[in-house]
Amino acid sequence: SQTIHQWPATLVQPVGSPLSLECTVEGTSNPNLYWYRQAAGRGLQLLFYSVGIGQISSEVPQNLSASRPQDRQFILSSKKLLLSDSGFYLCAWINHRLAGGNNEQFFGPGTRLTVL
Amino acid sequence: LAKTTQPISMDSYEGQEVNITCSHNNIATNDYITWYQQFPSQGPRFIIQGYKTKVTNEVASLFIPADRKSSTLSLPRVSLSDTAVYYCLVVFVANYNQGGKLIFGQGTELSVKP
């Protein structure tokens, strides 16, 4: 079965510090991978998505970046965190072959980031 | 991607049927209507997807009129554990090469009371 991992689960960082959040998927190959952010309540904002190794698409301009060094690994980074980067970060994946073509995305447990 | 509009919040009581309506006036021919459920501090979870008429699974039913400009998620006999945020999305299912993106709106916060 497929499993998605995110770490750390929670993180408290000072303004201006770097960030690295990691997401890995097990039990599938060549997934599409996604990073979302949810700030103070609901409403998920799509930040980045990747359809393959080294392929990153950015949805919104910001001080965050993403990388996909391996097929099942997706990393969210920042060189200098802002207060507005606080939020709940979710990684998601889809393998359309297994999903039967309904674009069902599977979400990880999330990382709660607080920037002070 | 088509924009959706749904109520910000709804209240219900245990055992009642809950219907959440979503408007998607600009839905395209190849778009599907999809609903996700999200509990606090968890990622969203797929509930149901449909194209037209009625779709039913073990969790919910989805009603889509002929013009497809709206849809209604129906939750039968809700319980306290159905308290969550429900998102309506319009998805172009075959866009894998373009990334298979999902755009979430604000969702409907359903509160089920005893």
XYZ file of C-alpha atoms in Angstrom:
230
model
C 0.000 0.000 0.000
C 1.031 3.576 -0.502
C 2.203 5.741 2.380
C 3.193 9.376 2.542
C 5.488 10.758 5.224
C 6.219 14.300 6.277
C 8.691 15.607 8.810
C 9.008 17.232 11.079
C 5.467 17.166 12.465
C 5.886 20.524 14.180
C 8.505 23.224 13.879
C 9.134 26.561 15.550
C 11.607 28.786 13.768
C 12.761 32.398 14.196
C 12.248 34.950 11.462
C 15.132 34.919 9.030
C 16.113 31.322 9.647
C 16.215 28.689 6.882
C 13.627 25.998 6.367
C 13.605 22.489 5.019
C 10.512 20.298 5.053
C 10.643 16.832 3.613
C 8.001 14.640 2.079
C 8.469 11.071 0.915
C 6.092 8.621 -0.663
C 6.322 4.839 -0.426
C 4.658 2.140 -2.449
C 4.306 3.967 -5.727
C 6.450 5.233 -8.541
C 6.438 8.351 -10.669
C 3.813 10.165 -8.603
C 2.807 13.769 -9.093
C 3.724 15.580 -5.879
C 2.267 18.734 -4.357
C 2.976 21.211 -1.578
C 0.071 23.101 -0.007
C -0.080 25.640 2.780
C -3.034 26.260 5.055
C -2.862 29.401 7.144
C -4.948 30.165 10.233
C -8.066 28.133 9.548
C -9.021 26.618 6.263
C -8.369 27.226 2.610
C -5.450 25.304 1.162
C -3.131 27.212 -1.092
C -1.247 25.236 -3.714
C 2.423 26.276 -3.576
C 4.294 23.894 -5.868
C 3.772 20.750 -7.842
C 6.074 18.318 -9.589
C 5.387 15.806 -12.326
C 8.864 14.259 -12.195
C 12.431 14.428 -10.875
C 13.817 17.922 -11.161
C 10.535 19.297 -12.518
C 8.991 21.982 -10.314
C 6.101 24.303 -11.059
C 5.451 27.253 -8.795
C 1.906 28.465 -8.301
C 2.498 31.630 -6.289
C 5.439 34.002 -5.961
C 7.008 33.779 -2.538
C 10.230 33.238 -0.656
C 9.791 29.473 -0.689
C 11.264 26.994 -3.133
C 10.803 23.311 -3.827
C 12.995 20.533 -5.133
C 12.519 16.956 -6.187
C 15.871 15.205 -6.004
C 14.386 11.715 -6.193
C 11.244 10.187 -7.656
C 9.470 9.902 -4.312
C 10.995 12.805 -2.420
C 9.739 16.374 -2.388
C 11.409 19.119 -0.363
C 10.134 22.558 0.563
C 12.761 25.128 1.473
C 13.350 28.714 2.379
C 16.552 30.677 2.859
C 14.940 33.214 5.218
C 11.590 32.643 6.856
C 9.001 35.400 7.224
C 6.282 35.664 9.857
C 3.753 35.107 7.084
C 5.258 31.682 6.369
C 3.597 30.282 9.486
C 0.990 27.678 8.690
C 0.159 24.054 8.168
C 2.134 22.566 5.284
C 0.726 19.579 3.499
C 2.340 17.325 0.962
C 0.145 15.323 -1.381
C 0.594 12.831 -4.187
C -1.353 11.274 -6.976
C -0.697 8.271 -9.087
C -3.366 8.392 -11.718
C -2.860 4.781 -12.692
C -3.833 3.643 -9.204
C -6.452 6.314 -8.665
C -8.434 5.127 -11.618
C -8.215 8.475 -13.288
C -10.235 10.508 -10.797
C -7.357 12.793 -9.762
C -7.736 11.724 -6.128
C -4.905 13.253 -4.154
C -3.569 11.604 -0.998
C -2.328 13.931 1.694
C 0.389 13.517 4.261
C 0.034 14.225 7.990
C 1.319 17.768 7.604
C 3.898 19.977 9.288
C 2.806 22.756 11.623
C 5.264 25.633 11.191
C 5.337 28.589 13.549
C 7.620 31.479 12.700
C 8.344 33.802 15.630
C -9.881 26.225 -13.399
C -13.545 26.814 -12.539
C -14.255 28.750 -9.374
C -16.626 27.298 -6.813
C -18.881 28.972 -4.267
C -20.213 27.234 -1.191
C -21.570 28.324 2.209
C -18.952 29.240 4.775
C -20.572 27.230 7.539
C -23.507 24.975 8.367
C -24.925 23.550 11.570
C -26.709 20.260 11.977
C -27.736 17.719 14.608
C -26.865 14.090 14.907
C -29.027 11.809 12.798
C -30.038 14.503 10.325
C -29.314 14.514 6.605
C -27.012 17.340 5.565
C -26.961 18.833 2.079
C -24.141 21.158 1.077
C -24.609 22.950 -2.208
C -21.803 24.257 -4.369
C -22.049 26.611 -7.332
C -19.681 26.291 -10.288
C -21.171 28.404 -13.049
C -18.078 28.261 -15.266
C -17.642 24.516 -15.256
C -16.201 23.188 -18.511
C -17.316 20.192 -20.519
C -14.435 18.006 -19.368
C -14.544 19.008 -15.697
C -15.597 16.675 -12.893
C -17.019 17.715 -9.534
C -15.088 16.457 -6.552
C -15.581 16.759 -2.801
C -12.976 16.480 -0.050
C -13.347 16.347 3.733
C -10.831 17.785 6.169
C -10.609 17.280 9.921
C -8.565 19.711 12.053
C -4.802 19.261 11.757
C -5.170 16.632 9.037
C -4.910 16.668 5.291
C -8.069 16.575 3.163
C -9.566 13.243 2.251
C -11.366 12.426 -1.005
C -15.079 11.759 -0.507
C -16.773 11.517 -3.865
C -16.568 12.561 -7.488
C -19.142 12.803 -10.265
C -19.808 14.175 -13.717
C -23.594 14.314 -13.932
C -26.825 13.022 -12.368
C -26.245 11.102 -9.153
C -23.297 9.299 -7.648
C -23.465 7.343 -4.398
C -20.851 5.592 -2.331
C -20.651 4.300 1.218
C -20.019 7.787 2.596
C -22.141 10.241 0.630
C -24.243 11.012 -2.404
C -23.550 13.644 -5.008
C -26.369 15.218 -6.992
C -25.573 17.109 -10.179
C -28.312 18.737 -12.272
C -28.341 18.612 -16.028
C -26.719 22.033 -16.502
C -23.918 21.037 -14.067
C -23.651 24.592 -12.762
C -24.141 23.391 -9.221
C -23.867 20.235 -7.182
C -25.071 19.017 -3.802
C -23.177 16.797 -1.426
C -25.562 14.798 0.728
C -24.437 13.224 3.990
C -27.065 10.826 5.396
C -27.647 10.695 9.137
C -24.620 12.659 10.252
C -22.800 11.967 13.475
C -20.523 14.102 15.622
C -17.532 12.665 13.769
C -18.745 14.246 10.543
C -17.834 17.662 11.937
C -15.258 18.871 9.424
C -14.629 21.243 6.557
C -15.999 20.101 3.205
C -14.458 21.347 -0.032
C -16.077 21.385 -3.434
C -13.660 21.332 -6.368
C -14.018 21.285 -10.110
C -11.322 19.185 -11.679
C -10.199 18.525 -15.214
C -9.490 14.852 -14.645
C -7.315 14.185 -17.655
C -4.754 16.909 -17.006
C -2.034 14.668 -15.622
C 0.608 16.069 -17.893
C -0.273 19.536 -16.687
C 0.159 18.463 -13.103
C -3.270 17.273 -11.970
C -3.646 20.405 -9.858
C -6.417 20.840 -7.349
C -7.486 24.341 -6.365
C -9.202 24.432 -2.985
C -11.595 27.203 -1.978
C -12.559 28.117 1.565
C -14.855 25.139 2.030
C -17.911 24.705 4.225
C -17.375 24.195 7.946
C -19.980 21.684 9.090
C -20.687 21.518 12.789
C -22.731 18.554 14.012
C -24.256 18.939 17.439
C -25.613 16.270 19.764
